[in-house]
Amino acid sequence: MMRKVIQIVAIIALVWSGYELVKWALSYWQVEQDLIDVQQQELAKVQESYPDAVGWLKLEGTRIDNPVMQSMDNLYYLSRNYKGENSRGGSIYIDYRNDPHLTDPHTIFYGHVLRNETMFGSLPKYASESYAKEHPQFLYYNGVDEWTLEVFAAYETTTDFYYIKTDFEGAQFADFIKTIQAKSVIHMDVDVTAADSIVTLSTCTTSNNDKERFVVHAKVVKK
């Protein structure tokens, strides 16, 4: 009798594991389809239908080639695609506190670290200085203006370090820049001062620790 119960439990566990695997695969497939769909459109067309699309972020030679969204909080696009539909991959989006025209001293971009390297799945590769030097600049544009984002720092951290601060007084911004440069595991030939604007690209890690983050900082240069 006990053997039969164990067999039934094992079968149930196997079926459940298969179901979860299929669900996982379908969720990634949907992320792929969403990206194929949106990448076939120009930004102006996307913005016409989806006003939350405030720009586009691209990194040559990678799968980062996405519309950038912004809502009234930092949760909405964490689990929704550019059409506002539920999505495992969410979207790349700008902090609700920021001006999407990059006029703030510090602007934050968020995205999931997906294993197929969509969204910010390739961001942790910036832990390698050789990778950073092969991919030194992101391109961001909003349909009117274009900027290059020159990478100058990257490292793994936790949410205990408040790297998403957007308002600074006095020497705070200069101190913040020094802090993130000191944390960096890469060394790039980019001069950054408190007179510049910077962006932070933030993602989770593949660890089970929900507090872990991988961040890349870049200097904003208007084209």
Backbone as numpy.savetxt, mean C-alpha at the origin, in Angstrom:
# Nx Ny Nz CAx CAy CAz Cx Cy Cz
-16.16 -47.58 17.24 -16.98 -46.37 17.24 -16.13 -45.10 17.24
-15.10 -45.10 18.13 -14.22 -43.94 18.22 -13.48 -43.71 16.90
-13.06 -44.83 16.27 -12.37 -44.70 14.99 -13.27 -44.06 13.94
-14.53 -44.42 13.95 -15.48 -43.86 12.98 -15.67 -42.36 13.21
-15.74 -41.97 14.48 -15.88 -40.55 14.80 -14.67 -39.78 14.32
-13.48 -40.35 14.56 -12.24 -39.68 14.12 -12.23 -39.53 12.60
-12.70 -40.57 11.89 -12.73 -40.50 10.43 -13.68 -39.41 9.94
-14.83 -39.32 10.60 -15.82 -38.29 10.22 -15.24 -36.89 10.46
-14.61 -36.72 11.62 -14.00 -35.42 11.94 -12.92 -35.08 10.92
-12.12 -36.08 10.53 -11.06 -35.85 9.56 -11.63 -35.45 8.21
-12.72 -36.10 7.82 -13.37 -35.77 6.54 -13.91 -34.34 6.57
-14.54 -33.99 7.69 -15.09 -32.63 7.83 -13.97 -31.60 7.75
-12.85 -31.90 8.43 -11.71 -30.98 8.41 -11.14 -30.83 7.01
-11.08 -31.94 6.27 -10.56 -31.91 4.91 -11.47 -31.09 3.99
-12.77 -31.31 4.12 -13.74 -30.56 3.31 -13.65 -29.07 3.62
-13.56 -28.76 4.91 -13.47 -27.35 5.32 -12.19 -26.70 4.79
-11.07 -27.43 4.87 -9.81 -26.91 4.36 -9.90 -26.65 2.86
-10.54 -27.59 2.15 -10.71 -27.41 0.71 -11.57 -26.21 0.39
-12.63 -26.03 1.17 -13.51 -24.88 0.98 -12.75 -23.57 1.19
-11.95 -23.52 2.26 -11.19 -22.30 2.55 -10.16 -22.03 1.47
-9.55 -23.08 0.94 -8.56 -22.93 -0.13 -9.21 -22.38 -1.39
-10.36 -22.91 -1.73 -11.09 -22.44 -2.92 -11.51 -20.98 -2.74
-11.99 -20.65 -1.56 -12.40 -19.28 -1.27 -11.22 -18.32 -1.38
-10.06 -18.75 -0.86 -8.84 -17.94 -0.93 -8.44 -17.72 -2.39
-8.47 -18.80 -3.18 -8.08 -18.70 -4.58 -9.03 -17.79 -5.36
-10.32 -17.91 -5.09 -11.31 -17.07 -5.77 -11.14 -15.60 -5.41
-10.78 -15.33 -4.16 -10.61 -13.94 -3.74 -9.42 -13.31 -4.47
-8.35 -14.08 -4.65 -7.19 -13.57 -5.39 -7.53 -13.41 -6.87
-8.29 -14.35 -7.40 -8.72 -14.26 -8.81 -9.53 -12.97 -9.02
-10.39 -12.64 -8.07 -11.21 -11.45 -8.19 -10.35 -10.19 -8.16
-9.33 -10.18 -7.31 -8.41 -9.04 -7.28 -7.74 -8.86 -8.64
-7.31 -9.98 -9.23 -6.69 -9.93 -10.56 -7.65 -9.36 -11.60
-8.90 -9.82 -11.57 -9.89 -9.34 -12.54 -10.18 -7.86 -12.37
-10.27 -7.41 -11.12 -10.51 -5.98 -10.86 -9.38 -5.13 -11.44
-8.14 -5.60 -11.27 -7.00 -4.84 -11.78 -6.98 -4.82 -13.30
-7.26 -5.96 -13.91 -7.31 -6.01 -15.38 -8.36 -5.03 -15.89
-9.50 -5.00 -15.22 -10.59 -4.12 -15.62 -10.19 -2.65 -15.52
-9.63 -2.25 -14.40 -9.36 -0.83 -14.19 -8.14 -0.37 -14.99
-7.17 -1.25 -15.20 -5.97 -0.86 -15.94 -6.23 -0.66 -17.42
-7.39 -1.10 -17.88 -7.76 -0.89 -19.27 -8.45 0.46 -19.47
-8.63 1.19 -18.37 -9.29 2.49 -18.43 -8.31 3.62 -18.12
-8.57 4.78 -18.67 -7.80 5.96 -18.30 -8.31 6.49 -16.96
-7.43 7.21 -16.26 -7.80 7.72 -14.94 -9.04 8.60 -15.02
-9.13 9.45 -16.03 -10.27 10.35 -16.15 -11.59 9.57 -16.23
-11.55 8.44 -16.94 -12.76 7.61 -17.07 -13.11 6.99 -15.73
-12.10 6.53 -14.99 -12.35 5.95 -13.67 -12.92 7.01 -12.73
-12.35 8.20 -12.76 -12.81 9.28 -11.88 -14.22 9.73 -12.20
-14.58 9.62 -13.45 -15.94 10.00 -13.87 -16.99 9.11 -13.21
-16.67 7.83 -13.11 -17.61 6.88 -12.51 -17.43 6.71 -11.01
-16.19 6.93 -10.55 -15.87 6.70 -9.13 -15.08 7.90 -8.60
-15.77 8.91 -8.10 -15.12 10.16 -7.66 -14.09 9.98 -6.54
-14.14 8.87 -5.82 -13.14 8.64 -4.77 -11.76 8.32 -5.33
-11.68 8.10 -6.64 -10.38 7.84 -7.27 -9.66 9.17 -7.45
-8.71 9.43 -6.56 -8.06 10.75 -6.53 -6.76 10.77 -7.32
-6.28 9.62 -7.76 -5.03 9.60 -8.51 -4.67 8.20 -8.95
-3.43 8.05 -9.42 -2.93 6.76 -9.89 -1.49 6.61 -9.45
-1.15 5.43 -8.94 0.22 5.15 -8.48 0.80 4.02 -9.32
2.05 4.22 -9.76 2.69 3.22 -10.62 4.16 3.07 -10.24
4.62 1.85 -10.28 6.04 1.56 -10.08 6.48 0.66 -11.23
7.32 1.21 -12.11 7.74 0.49 -13.30 8.39 -0.85 -12.93
8.07 -1.86 -13.72 8.67 -3.17 -13.53 8.06 -3.99 -12.42
6.91 -3.52 -11.86 6.25 -4.25 -10.79 4.75 -4.30 -11.09
4.00 -4.90 -10.18 2.55 -4.99 -10.35 1.83 -3.83 -9.68
2.57 -2.86 -9.16 1.94 -1.67 -8.60 1.57 -0.75 -9.75
0.31 -0.71 -10.09 -0.21 0.07 -11.21 -1.70 0.23 -10.95
-2.03 1.13 -10.00 -3.37 1.15 -9.42 -3.97 2.54 -9.30
-5.30 2.61 -9.39 -5.95 3.85 -8.98 -5.76 4.02 -7.48
-5.71 5.25 -7.04 -5.56 5.56 -5.61 -6.87 6.17 -5.14
-7.43 5.59 -4.09 -8.72 6.01 -3.59 -8.56 6.85 -2.32
-9.64 7.54 -1.95 -9.68 8.26 -0.67 -11.12 8.40 -0.22
-11.35 8.10 1.06 -12.71 8.22 1.61 -12.66 9.08 2.85
-13.73 9.07 3.62 -13.83 9.89 4.82 -13.14 9.25 6.02
-12.60 8.05 5.86 -11.87 7.39 6.94 -10.82 6.47 6.33
-10.03 5.81 7.18 -8.98 4.92 6.69 -9.37 3.45 6.73
-10.67 3.18 6.80 -11.16 1.80 6.86 -11.91 1.37 5.60
-12.62 2.29 4.97 -13.53 1.94 3.89 -12.83 1.14 2.78
-11.71 1.67 2.26 -11.04 1.01 1.14 -10.04 -0.06 1.58
-10.00 -0.33 2.87 -9.18 -1.43 3.36 -9.72 -2.76 2.86
-11.03 -2.83 2.65 -11.65 -4.09 2.22 -12.60 -3.88 1.03
-12.36 -2.82 0.26 -13.21 -2.57 -0.92 -12.34 -2.20 -2.12
-12.77 -2.62 -3.30 -12.05 -2.26 -4.51 -12.45 -0.86 -4.95
-11.95 -0.44 -6.09 -12.19 0.93 -6.55 -13.67 1.20 -6.84
-14.44 0.13 -7.04 -15.87 0.28 -7.28 -16.68 0.27 -5.99
-16.01 0.14 -4.85 -16.69 0.10 -3.57 -17.25 -1.27 -3.23
-16.84 -2.30 -3.98 -17.30 -3.67 -3.73 -16.36 -4.35 -2.74
-16.91 -5.25 -1.94 -16.08 -5.99 -1.00 -14.97 -6.74 -1.74
-13.76 -6.65 -1.20 -12.62 -7.26 -1.87 -11.54 -7.63 -0.86
-10.99 -8.82 -1.01 -9.89 -9.25 -0.16 -8.70 -8.30 -0.29
-8.47 -7.83 -1.52 -7.31 -6.97 -1.77 -7.50 -5.53 -1.40
-8.75 -5.11 -1.18 -8.99 -3.71 -0.89 -8.50 -2.83 -2.02
-7.98 -1.66 -1.68 -7.45 -0.71 -2.66 -6.20 -0.08 -2.11
-5.45 0.57 -2.97 -4.43 1.50 -2.50 -5.17 2.82 -2.25
-4.96 3.40 -1.09 -5.69 4.62 -0.77 -4.85 5.57 0.06
-5.22 6.84 -0.02 -4.53 7.91 0.71 -5.25 8.18 2.02
-4.49 8.47 3.04 -5.04 8.82 4.34 -6.08 9.93 4.20
-7.20 9.76 4.89 -8.31 10.73 4.78 -7.90 12.12 5.24
-6.84 12.24 6.04 -6.40 13.54 6.54 -5.59 14.32 5.52
-5.18 13.66 4.45 -4.26 14.27 3.49 -4.94 14.90 2.29
-4.26 15.88 1.71 -4.65 16.45 0.43 -4.07 15.53 -0.66
-4.90 14.95 -1.53 -4.39 14.04 -2.56 -3.52 14.71 -3.61
-3.43 16.06 -3.53 -2.53 16.78 -4.44 -1.12 16.89 -3.85
-0.88 16.17 -2.76 0.44 16.09 -2.13 0.97 17.44 -1.66
0.09 18.29 -1.17 0.52 19.60 -0.67 0.94 19.53 0.81
0.63 18.44 1.49 0.99 18.30 2.90 2.46 17.92 3.05
3.06 18.23 4.20 4.44 17.80 4.42 4.58 16.28 4.37
3.54 15.59 4.85 3.63 14.13 4.92 2.29 13.51 4.51
2.31 12.73 3.44 1.12 12.06 2.92 1.32 10.55 3.03
0.28 9.84 3.45 0.40 8.39 3.64 -0.48 7.64 2.65
0.12 6.64 1.99 -0.58 5.71 1.12 -0.64 4.35 1.83
-1.79 3.70 1.78 -1.96 2.38 2.38 -2.31 1.34 1.32
-1.91 0.10 1.58 -2.30 -1.00 0.69 -1.95 -2.33 1.33
-2.67 -3.38 0.94 -2.42 -4.71 1.49 -1.17 -5.33 0.88
-0.51 -6.20 1.66 0.62 -6.97 1.14 0.08 -8.31 0.66
-0.23 -8.41 -0.62 -0.80 -9.63 -1.18 0.30 -10.50 -1.78
0.12 -11.82 -1.65 1.17 -12.75 -2.06 1.38 -12.81 -3.56
0.42 -12.33 -4.34 0.62 -12.30 -5.79 1.26 -10.98 -6.24
1.70 -10.18 -5.26 2.42 -8.92 -5.48 1.56 -7.82 -6.08
0.23 -7.99 -6.07 -0.63 -6.87 -6.41 -0.76 -5.97 -5.18
-1.44 -4.84 -5.34 -1.53 -3.83 -4.29 -0.10 -3.51 -3.81
0.18 -3.63 -2.51 1.52 -3.36 -2.01 2.28 -4.65 -1.71
1.97 -5.71 -2.45 2.60 -7.00 -2.20 4.10 -7.01 -2.43
4.60 -6.12 -3.30 6.04 -6.09 -3.58 6.79 -5.07 -2.71
6.06 -4.32 -1.89 6.69 -3.27 -1.10 7.80 -3.78 -0.18
7.62 -4.93 0.51 8.68 -5.41 1.40 10.00 -5.71 0.70
10.00 -5.80 -0.62 11.25 -6.02 -1.35 12.21 -4.86 -1.18
11.68 -3.71 -0.73 12.55 -2.56 -0.49 13.46 -2.76 0.71
13.34 -3.88 1.40 14.31 -4.20 2.44 15.67 -4.49 1.83
15.68 -4.76 0.52 16.92 -4.99 -0.21 17.36 -3.70 -0.89
18.56 -3.25 -0.60 19.04 -2.00 -1.20 19.19 -2.14 -2.72
19.58 -3.31 -3.20 19.71 -3.49 -4.64 18.35 -3.34 -5.32
17.30 -3.88 -4.70 15.95 -3.73 -5.25 15.55 -2.26 -5.26
15.83 -1.56 -4.17 15.48 -0.15 -4.08 16.18 0.66 -5.18
17.41 0.33 -5.45 18.15 1.08 -6.47 17.70 0.72 -7.88
17.11 -0.46 -8.03 16.53 -0.83 -9.32 15.15 -0.20 -9.51
14.49 0.17 -8.40 13.15 0.77 -8.44 13.14 2.03 -7.56
13.89 3.07 -7.97 14.10 4.23 -7.09 12.94 5.22 -7.05
12.01 5.14 -7.99 10.96 6.15 -8.08 9.60 5.56 -8.37
8.62 6.01 -7.64 7.22 5.77 -7.97 6.73 6.95 -8.81
5.69 6.72 -9.59 5.02 7.80 -10.31 3.60 7.93 -9.77
3.24 9.16 -9.45 1.87 9.43 -9.00 1.32 10.58 -9.81
0.10 10.42 -10.31 -0.53 11.52 -11.05 -2.03 11.53 -10.74
-2.63 12.70 -10.93 -4.06 12.83 -10.58 -4.92 13.32 -11.74
-4.38 13.28 -12.95 -5.13 13.74 -14.11 -4.80 15.16 -14.49
-4.16 15.88 -13.59 -3.74 17.26 -13.85 -2.23 17.38 -13.68
-1.74 16.95 -12.52 -0.32 17.04 -12.21 0.30 15.66 -12.05
1.65 15.62 -12.20 2.40 14.39 -12.01 3.54 14.64 -11.04
3.86 13.61 -10.26 4.96 13.70 -9.31 5.79 12.42 -9.40
7.08 12.55 -9.17 7.90 11.37 -8.92 8.11 11.30 -7.41
8.10 10.10 -6.89 8.29 9.86 -5.47 9.61 9.12 -5.33
10.65 9.84 -4.87 12.00 9.31 -4.83 12.26 8.61 -3.50
12.41 7.32 -3.55 12.57 6.50 -2.34 13.86 6.87 -1.62
13.76 7.10 -0.30 14.96 7.39 0.48 15.08 6.56 1.75
14.03 5.83 2.14 14.11 5.02 3.36 13.10 3.88 3.29
13.42 2.78 3.95 12.51 1.63 4.04 12.91 0.77 5.23
11.92 0.22 5.91 12.21 -0.61 7.08 10.93 -1.28 7.57
11.11 -2.32 8.39 9.98 -2.95 9.06 9.83 -2.33 10.44
8.60 -2.11 10.86 8.34 -1.50 12.15 7.04 -2.08 12.72
6.55 -1.47 13.76 5.25 -1.84 14.31 4.43 -0.58 14.50
3.18 -0.76 14.79 2.31 0.39 15.00 2.64 1.13 16.30
3.55 0.60 17.09 3.99 1.32 18.28 4.76 2.58 17.89
5.36 2.57 16.70 6.00 3.77 16.17 4.98 4.49 15.30
4.65 5.71 15.67 3.58 6.44 14.98 4.15 7.14 13.74
4.36 6.34 12.71 4.96 6.86 11.48 3.93 7.51 10.55
2.66 7.52 10.96 1.61 8.10 10.10 1.17 9.48 10.60
2.03 10.15 11.33 1.73 11.50 11.80 1.67 12.44 10.60
0.66 13.28 10.55 0.50 14.20 9.42 0.62 15.68 9.79
0.53 15.99 11.08 0.63 17.39 11.49 1.88 17.59 12.36
2.64 18.61 12.03 3.90 18.88 12.71 3.99 20.35 13.10
4.70 20.58 14.18 4.94 21.95 14.64 6.44 22.15 14.85
6.90 23.36 14.55 8.29 23.69 14.79 9.26 22.73 14.13
10.15 22.15 14.94 11.19 21.26 14.43 10.74 19.81 14.36
9.47 19.55 14.62 9.00 18.15 14.68 9.20 17.41 13.35
8.95 18.12 12.24 9.06 17.45 10.94 10.51 17.10 10.64
11.43 18.01 10.93 12.85 17.74 10.72 13.29 16.56 11.59
12.80 16.50 12.81 13.13 15.39 13.71 12.56 14.08 13.19
11.35 14.15 12.64 10.70 12.96 12.09 11.52 12.40 10.93
11.98 13.28 10.05 12.79 12.84 8.91 14.07 12.18 9.39
14.72 12.75 10.38 15.94 12.15 10.92 15.66 10.77 11.52
14.52 10.64 12.19 14.16 9.37 12.82 13.96 8.27 11.78
13.21 8.57 10.74 12.95 7.53 9.74 14.19 7.21 8.91
15.05 8.20 8.72 16.31 7.92 8.02 17.19 6.99 8.86
17.18 7.20 10.17 17.98 6.35 11.06 17.44 4.92 11.10
16.14 4.75 10.94 15.54 3.43 10.95 15.76 2.66 9.66
16.06 3.37 8.59 16.12 2.76 7.27 17.18 1.67 7.16
16.83 0.60 6.45 17.78 -0.48 6.19 18.42 -0.33 4.81
18.06 0.74 4.10 18.66 1.03 2.81 19.24 2.44 2.84
20.16 2.70 1.94 20.78 4.02 1.87 20.71 4.50 0.43
19.90 5.51 0.19 19.66 6.02 -1.15 20.25 7.42 -1.28
20.67 7.76 -2.48 21.27 9.07 -2.74 20.17 10.10 -2.99
19.37 10.36 -1.96 18.27 11.33 -2.05 18.39 12.29 -0.88
18.52 13.56 -1.17 18.64 14.58 -0.13 17.25 15.02 0.29
16.94 14.88 1.57 15.61 15.24 2.09 15.78 16.18 3.27
15.04 17.30 3.23 15.05 18.25 4.34 13.62 18.57 4.75
13.47 19.35 5.80 12.15 19.73 6.29 11.43 20.66 5.32
12.15 21.17 4.32 11.52 22.01 3.31 10.81 21.19 2.24
11.06 19.88 2.23 10.46 18.99 1.25 9.14 18.42 1.76
8.38 17.86 0.85 7.23 17.03 1.21 7.63 15.58 0.99
7.10 14.69 1.82 7.40 13.28 1.68 6.11 12.46 1.68
6.21 11.24 1.18 5.10 10.30 1.28 5.59 9.05 1.98
4.67 8.37 2.63 4.94 7.06 3.22 4.00 6.06 2.60
4.56 4.96 2.11 3.76 3.86 1.59 3.78 2.77 2.65
2.62 2.42 3.17 2.53 1.54 4.33 1.77 0.26 3.99
2.31 -0.86 4.45 1.62 -2.12 4.27 1.88 -3.02 5.48
1.12 -4.09 5.59 1.35 -5.07 6.64 2.51 -5.98 6.24
2.82 -6.94 7.07 3.79 -7.97 6.71 3.04 -9.30 6.62
3.73 -10.32 6.20 3.10 -11.65 6.12 3.12 -12.37 7.46
3.63 -11.70 8.49 3.66 -12.27 9.83 2.25 -12.33 10.41
2.06 -13.16 11.41 0.77 -13.23 12.11 0.61 -12.09 13.12
1.66 -11.32 13.30 1.61 -10.19 14.22 0.91 -9.01 13.54
-0.29 -8.70 13.98 -1.09 -7.64 13.34 -0.49 -6.25 13.50
0.47 -6.12 14.40 1.07 -4.80 14.63 2.24 -4.52 13.69
2.74 -5.54 13.02 3.91 -5.33 12.17 3.54 -4.62 10.87
4.43 -3.72 10.45 4.26 -2.99 9.21 5.58 -2.90 8.45
5.47 -2.78 7.14 6.64 -2.44 6.33 6.34 -1.12 5.66
7.27 -0.18 5.77 7.02 1.15 5.23 8.16 1.60 4.32
7.79 2.36 3.31 8.74 2.97 2.39 8.46 4.47 2.39
9.52 5.27 2.53 9.37 6.72 2.51 9.99 7.27 1.22
9.34 8.27 0.66 9.84 8.85 -0.58 9.67 10.37 -0.59
10.57 11.04 -1.25 10.52 12.50 -1.40 9.64 12.86 -2.60
8.78 13.84 -2.42 7.87 14.27 -3.48 8.57 15.29 -4.38
8.60 14.99 -5.68 9.17 15.91 -6.65 8.16 16.11 -7.77
7.69 17.33 -7.93 6.67 17.58 -8.96 7.32 17.63 -10.32
6.69 16.96 -11.29 7.25 16.92 -12.65 6.85 18.16 -13.44
